[in-house]
Amino acid sequence: RVAGCSNGLIALYSSALFVLNPATRHQIYIDFPDDQKSLQWRCWFGHVSSIDDYKIVALDSLTNDFWTFSFKSRKWSKTSKWLIIGGDMVGSSPRYGSMAQVDDSLYWPVDMSGWVGHMGTSIMELNLVSEELEFKPKVNNFVTEKGGYVNLFNLKGCLALHTKSGDVWLLRQKDDWHSWEKVYSKVLKDVKLLYIYTTSKLVIRHLDQVKLVDDLSELASAEKDDGGTTNNIKWNGVGDYHESLIWSF
C-alpha cells in the first residue's frame, strides 16, 4: 500500500514500512510500533514544512491505536486513541475514505453512525507539529448517511471534500469551519473521482479508462470523451509524485 509521496520520496507499507527515492534508489525500513504487524493499519506519510520534518501517521482501525513517527527523532509516539465528545468515547481511526494534509494539519473522515447521538461522517484533525487530535464539528450540508463515505484532498491549499453523491466542497478559511462552499455538484454516470491534485487537476476513472482532467469544470466533458488510458489492472491508489534527488535520512 502507498502511504504517501513527498518531495520525490514514496512511503509504502504492508507488514513493515519503508521509504524510498526511486531516482536515487535509496531506501529505509521502519518497523511498526511495538513490533505490531496488524493488517488493519492505515498510514500516511508527508513533510511538515514548518518544522522541516518528515512524519508517518499510523492508525489501527481495529484497536484505534494511533501513532506518529518523526524522522528527526527516529521514534514513534502514541497519541490518545479516544476522544470524549458529548460524554461519549469516540474512536479516532478512519474506516474509509482518504486523508489529506493542509499546512500543519492532517484530516481524515470518521464514520460516526455507530455512536449514540451521532450519525453520518465527521472529520478528525491532527496537528502534525503538536500531535494533538481534534474532532471537527459536523456540517449538516455534507454529512453522509450511514454507509456513505467521503474523500479528502488538498485543493489549492484548502481542504476539499468529495462525497459519495459526487459533490465537492471547499473549506475557504481554515479557521472557520463554517466557511464550506460547494464548488461542484453533478452526478456523472460511470465516472469515479480517484484523486484531486493540489493544482486542481483530477484523475478519474470512466468505464474501463483512467483519465487526467484539467479542472472540475471539465468533468462533464470527460464523461463524453473517449480518450484515456485503458485500465485492466486493479488500482491501489493515486498520488502526487515529483522526481527529486533528495535523501537526508
Tab-separated table of C-alpha atoms in Angstrom:
chain	number	residue	atom	x	y	z
A	1	ARG	CA	0.000	0.000	0.000
A	2	VAL	CA	1.063	3.580	-0.623
A	3	ALA	CA	1.232	5.775	2.490
A	4	GLY	CA	2.124	8.925	0.563
A	5	CYS	CA	4.558	10.842	-1.637
A	6	SER	CA	6.512	13.958	-0.697
A	7	ASN	CA	9.495	15.755	-2.279
A	8	GLY	CA	10.318	12.806	-4.520
A	9	LEU	CA	10.026	10.256	-1.688
A	10	ILE	CA	7.480	7.428	-1.596
A	11	ALA	CA	6.368	5.566	1.538
A	12	LEU	CA	4.962	2.039	1.197
A	13	TYR	CA	3.752	-0.403	3.825
A	14	SER	CA	2.443	-3.913	4.485
A	15	SER	CA	3.999	-5.853	7.399
A	16	ALA	CA	6.604	-3.066	7.676
A	17	LEU	CA	7.102	0.467	6.387
A	18	PHE	CA	9.746	1.662	4.011
A	19	VAL	CA	10.547	4.986	2.387
A	20	LEU	CA	12.398	5.138	-0.912
A	21	ASN	CA	13.575	7.580	-3.533
A	22	PRO	CA	13.125	5.896	-6.946
A	23	ALA	CA	15.534	8.391	-8.563
A	24	THR	CA	18.477	7.688	-6.225
A	25	ARG	CA	17.402	4.155	-5.206
A	26	HIS	CA	17.924	4.960	-1.547
A	27	GLN	CA	15.520	3.334	0.901
A	28	ILE	CA	14.995	2.941	4.634
A	29	TYR	CA	12.923	0.376	6.552
A	30	ILE	CA	10.853	1.225	9.622
A	31	ASP	CA	9.187	-1.305	11.915
A	32	PHE	CA	5.681	-0.645	13.138
A	33	PRO	CA	5.441	0.463	16.799
A	34	ASP	CA	5.651	-2.308	19.421
A	35	ASP	CA	6.508	-4.670	16.574
A	36	GLN	CA	2.839	-4.822	15.635
A	37	LYS	CA	2.100	-6.490	12.301
A	38	SER	CA	-1.575	-5.583	12.026
A	39	LEU	CA	-3.003	-5.661	8.519
A	40	GLN	CA	-5.510	-3.020	9.619
A	41	TRP	CA	-3.040	-0.135	9.646
A	42	ARG	CA	-3.949	2.989	7.704
A	43	CYS	CA	-0.788	5.008	7.106
A	44	TRP	CA	0.058	8.479	5.878
A	45	PHE	CA	3.465	9.977	5.006
A	46	GLY	CA	4.388	13.575	4.341
A	47	HIS	CA	6.593	16.571	5.056
A	48	VAL	CA	5.785	19.177	7.707
A	49	SER	CA	7.482	22.281	6.329
A	50	SER	CA	7.111	24.457	9.442
A	51	ILE	CA	9.406	22.125	11.414
A	52	ASP	CA	11.236	20.608	8.406
A	53	ASP	CA	10.413	17.054	9.449
A	54	TYR	CA	9.008	14.055	7.629
A	55	LYS	CA	6.337	12.159	9.556
A	56	ILE	CA	4.398	8.926	9.326
A	57	VAL	CA	0.963	8.616	10.880
A	58	ALA	CA	-0.214	5.050	11.549
A	59	LEU	CA	-3.745	4.228	12.718
A	60	ASP	CA	-5.048	0.771	13.543
A	61	SER	CA	-8.702	0.737	12.520
A	62	LEU	CA	-9.433	-2.295	14.734
A	63	THR	CA	-7.955	-1.180	18.062
A	64	ASN	CA	-7.891	2.604	17.442
A	65	ASP	CA	-4.203	2.649	18.352
A	66	PHE	CA	-2.764	5.870	16.987
A	67	TRP	CA	0.966	6.524	16.413
A	68	THR	CA	3.210	9.106	14.756
A	69	PHE	CA	6.818	8.622	13.643
A	70	SER	CA	9.271	11.524	13.372
A	71	PHE	CA	12.251	11.146	11.054
A	72	LYS	CA	14.148	13.725	13.112
A	73	SER	CA	13.863	11.827	16.379
A	74	ARG	CA	13.582	8.371	14.738
A	75	LYS	CA	10.944	7.495	17.337
A	76	TRP	CA	7.282	6.536	17.445
A	77	SER	CA	4.983	8.437	19.799
A	78	LYS	CA	1.492	7.357	20.830
A	79	THR	CA	-1.485	9.706	20.807
A	80	SER	CA	-4.692	9.150	22.737
A	81	LYS	CA	-6.867	6.841	20.662
A	82	TRP	CA	-10.172	8.075	22.078
A	83	LEU	CA	-11.841	11.449	22.296
A	84	ILE	CA	-14.611	12.392	24.712
A	85	ILE	CA	-17.392	14.059	22.713
A	86	GLY	CA	-20.650	14.936	24.409
A	87	GLY	CA	-19.937	12.369	27.096
A	88	ASP	CA	-19.284	9.600	24.547
A	89	MET	CA	-15.932	7.982	23.843
A	90	VAL	CA	-15.343	8.192	20.102
A	91	GLY	CA	-12.675	6.274	18.185
A	92	SER	CA	-10.295	8.263	16.016
A	93	SER	CA	-9.410	5.782	13.275
A	94	PRO	CA	-10.692	6.134	9.708
A	95	ARG	CA	-12.946	3.388	8.362
A	96	TYR	CA	-12.916	4.548	4.751
A	97	GLY	CA	-12.030	7.496	2.567
A	98	SER	CA	-8.742	9.303	2.132
A	99	MET	CA	-6.565	11.514	4.337
A	100	ALA	CA	-5.364	14.977	3.321
A	101	GLN	CA	-2.683	17.357	4.587
A	102	VAL	CA	-3.229	21.108	4.594
A	103	ASP	CA	-0.350	23.106	6.086
A	104	ASP	CA	0.438	21.618	9.533
A	105	SER	CA	-2.781	19.593	9.788
A	106	LEU	CA	-3.798	16.133	8.648
A	107	TYR	CA	-7.506	15.401	8.172
A	108	TRP	CA	-9.452	12.176	7.747
A	109	PRO	CA	-13.141	11.122	7.789
A	110	VAL	CA	-14.593	9.034	10.629
A	111	ASP	CA	-17.871	7.115	10.444
A	112	MET	CA	-19.982	8.271	13.425
A	113	SER	CA	-23.098	6.245	12.607
A	114	GLY	CA	-22.329	3.646	15.276
A	115	TRP	CA	-22.100	6.161	18.133
A	116	VAL	CA	-25.023	7.179	20.306
A	117	GLY	CA	-26.237	10.669	19.453
A	118	HIS	CA	-24.232	10.878	16.234
A	119	MET	CA	-24.815	9.893	12.616
A	120	GLY	CA	-23.049	10.024	9.289
A	121	THR	CA	-19.488	11.216	8.762
A	122	SER	CA	-17.362	13.634	10.743
A	123	ILE	CA	-13.742	14.708	10.379
A	124	MET	CA	-10.705	14.404	12.629
A	125	GLU	CA	-7.823	16.881	12.545
A	126	LEU	CA	-4.303	16.014	13.698
A	127	ASN	CA	-1.847	18.851	14.296
A	128	LEU	CA	1.350	17.392	12.832
A	129	VAL	CA	3.533	19.672	14.984
A	130	SER	CA	1.958	19.277	18.430
A	131	GLU	CA	0.446	15.863	17.552
A	132	GLU	CA	-2.815	16.920	19.201
A	133	LEU	CA	-6.050	15.450	17.900
A	134	GLU	CA	-9.262	17.434	17.417
A	135	PHE	CA	-12.771	16.373	16.472
A	136	LYS	CA	-14.259	18.798	13.948
A	137	PRO	CA	-17.965	19.668	14.211
A	138	LYS	CA	-20.280	18.286	11.560
A	139	VAL	CA	-21.560	20.482	8.779
A	140	ASN	CA	-25.053	19.249	8.001
A	141	ASN	CA	-24.875	20.056	4.296
A	142	PHE	CA	-22.377	17.311	3.585
A	143	VAL	CA	-22.925	14.804	6.376
A	144	THR	CA	-23.491	11.476	4.654
A	145	GLU	CA	-25.922	8.786	5.645
A	146	LYS	CA	-24.831	5.563	7.286
A	147	GLY	CA	-22.677	3.526	4.918
A	148	GLY	CA	-21.614	6.563	2.914
A	149	TYR	CA	-18.088	7.868	2.591
A	150	VAL	CA	-16.102	10.987	1.836
A	151	ASN	CA	-12.631	11.545	0.416
A	152	LEU	CA	-10.468	14.479	1.457
A	153	PHE	CA	-7.935	16.347	-0.694
A	154	ASN	CA	-5.752	19.446	-0.676
A	155	LEU	CA	-7.064	21.706	-3.428
A	156	LYS	CA	-5.001	24.864	-3.951
A	157	GLY	CA	-4.047	24.972	-0.285
A	158	CYS	CA	-7.592	24.412	1.012
A	159	LEU	CA	-9.237	21.305	2.432
A	160	ALA	CA	-11.552	19.754	-0.166
A	161	LEU	CA	-14.195	17.113	0.458
A	162	HIS	CA	-15.698	14.781	-2.143
A	163	THR	CA	-18.905	12.971	-1.175
A	164	LYS	CA	-20.367	9.729	-2.454
A	165	SER	CA	-23.116	11.695	-4.204
A	166	GLY	CA	-20.482	13.461	-6.332
A	167	ASP	CA	-20.433	16.868	-4.631
A	168	VAL	CA	-17.115	18.634	-3.998
A	169	TRP	CA	-16.889	21.079	-1.080
A	170	LEU	CA	-14.063	23.516	-0.296
A	171	LEU	CA	-13.156	24.952	3.113
A	172	ARG	CA	-12.419	28.559	2.141
A	173	GLN	CA	-10.976	29.568	5.525
A	174	LYS	CA	-9.157	27.010	7.645
A	175	ASP	CA	-10.008	28.800	10.892
A	176	ASP	CA	-13.729	28.995	10.057
A	177	TRP	CA	-15.279	25.527	9.921
A	178	HIS	CA	-18.499	27.077	8.620
A	179	SER	CA	-16.824	28.509	5.511
A	180	TRP	CA	-17.503	25.361	3.465
A	181	GLU	CA	-18.635	26.110	-0.068
A	182	LYS	CA	-19.935	23.679	-2.656
A	183	VAL	CA	-17.748	24.096	-5.754
A	184	TYR	CA	-19.047	21.204	-7.836
A	185	SER	CA	-22.280	19.220	-7.940
A	186	LYS	CA	-23.137	16.809	-10.718
A	187	VAL	CA	-23.891	13.115	-10.801
A	188	LEU	CA	-21.782	11.574	-13.539
A	189	LYS	CA	-22.663	8.169	-14.917
A	190	ASP	CA	-19.871	5.574	-14.699
A	191	VAL	CA	-17.329	8.171	-13.519
A	192	LYS	CA	-15.294	7.738	-10.330
A	193	LEU	CA	-13.101	10.531	-8.989
A	194	LEU	CA	-9.804	8.911	-7.963
A	195	TYR	CA	-7.671	11.885	-6.985
A	196	ILE	CA	-7.599	15.693	-6.875
A	197	TYR	CA	-4.176	17.318	-7.174
A	198	THR	CA	-3.458	20.488	-5.245
A	199	THR	CA	-3.127	22.234	-8.633
A	200	SER	CA	-6.817	21.342	-9.317
A	201	LYS	CA	-6.070	18.622	-11.901
A	202	LEU	CA	-8.059	15.428	-11.381
A	203	VAL	CA	-7.621	11.735	-12.081
A	204	ILE	CA	-10.886	9.986	-12.896
A	205	ARG	CA	-11.958	6.517	-13.908
A	206	HIS	CA	-14.576	6.399	-16.650
A	207	LEU	CA	-15.766	2.902	-17.515
A	208	ASP	CA	-12.531	0.997	-18.283
A	209	GLN	CA	-10.301	4.060	-18.745
A	210	VAL	CA	-8.298	6.343	-16.475
A	211	LYS	CA	-8.114	9.998	-17.493
A	212	LEU	CA	-6.343	13.160	-16.374
A	213	VAL	CA	-8.714	16.157	-16.312
A	214	ASP	CA	-7.559	19.760	-16.028
A	215	ASP	CA	-10.297	21.072	-13.744
A	216	LEU	CA	-13.607	20.232	-12.048
A	217	SER	CA	-15.419	22.229	-14.724
A	218	GLU	CA	-14.275	19.716	-17.355
A	219	LEU	CA	-15.677	16.628	-15.648
A	220	ALA	CA	-18.862	16.645	-17.694
A	221	SER	CA	-16.977	16.733	-20.992
A	222	ALA	CA	-14.635	13.999	-19.775
A	223	GLU	CA	-17.644	11.733	-19.406
A	224	LYS	CA	-18.267	12.011	-23.151
A	225	ASP	CA	-14.623	11.920	-24.246
A	226	ASP	CA	-13.276	8.524	-25.274
A	227	GLY	CA	-9.628	9.432	-24.684
A	228	GLY	CA	-7.763	7.886	-21.760
A	229	THR	CA	-5.615	5.027	-20.571
A	230	THR	CA	-7.137	1.568	-20.646
A	231	ASN	CA	-7.415	0.237	-17.130
A	232	ASN	CA	-7.016	-3.546	-16.999
A	233	ILE	CA	-5.482	-3.678	-13.527
A	234	LYS	CA	-6.740	-3.136	-10.001
A	235	TRP	CA	-5.845	0.356	-8.796
A	236	ASN	CA	-4.259	0.611	-5.339
A	237	GLY	CA	-4.259	4.391	-5.268
A	238	VAL	CA	-3.199	7.602	-6.968
A	239	GLY	CA	-0.649	10.065	-5.610
A	240	ASP	CA	1.253	13.242	-6.399
A	241	TYR	CA	4.870	12.321	-7.215
A	242	HIS	CA	7.644	14.680	-8.345
A	243	GLU	CA	11.089	13.255	-9.087
A	244	SER	CA	13.830	14.563	-6.793
A	245	LEU	CA	17.382	13.714	-5.680
A	246	ILE	CA	16.541	14.476	-2.039
A	247	TRP	CA	17.747	11.950	0.528
A	248	SER	CA	18.516	13.090	4.073
A	249	PHE	CA	17.807	10.000	6.155
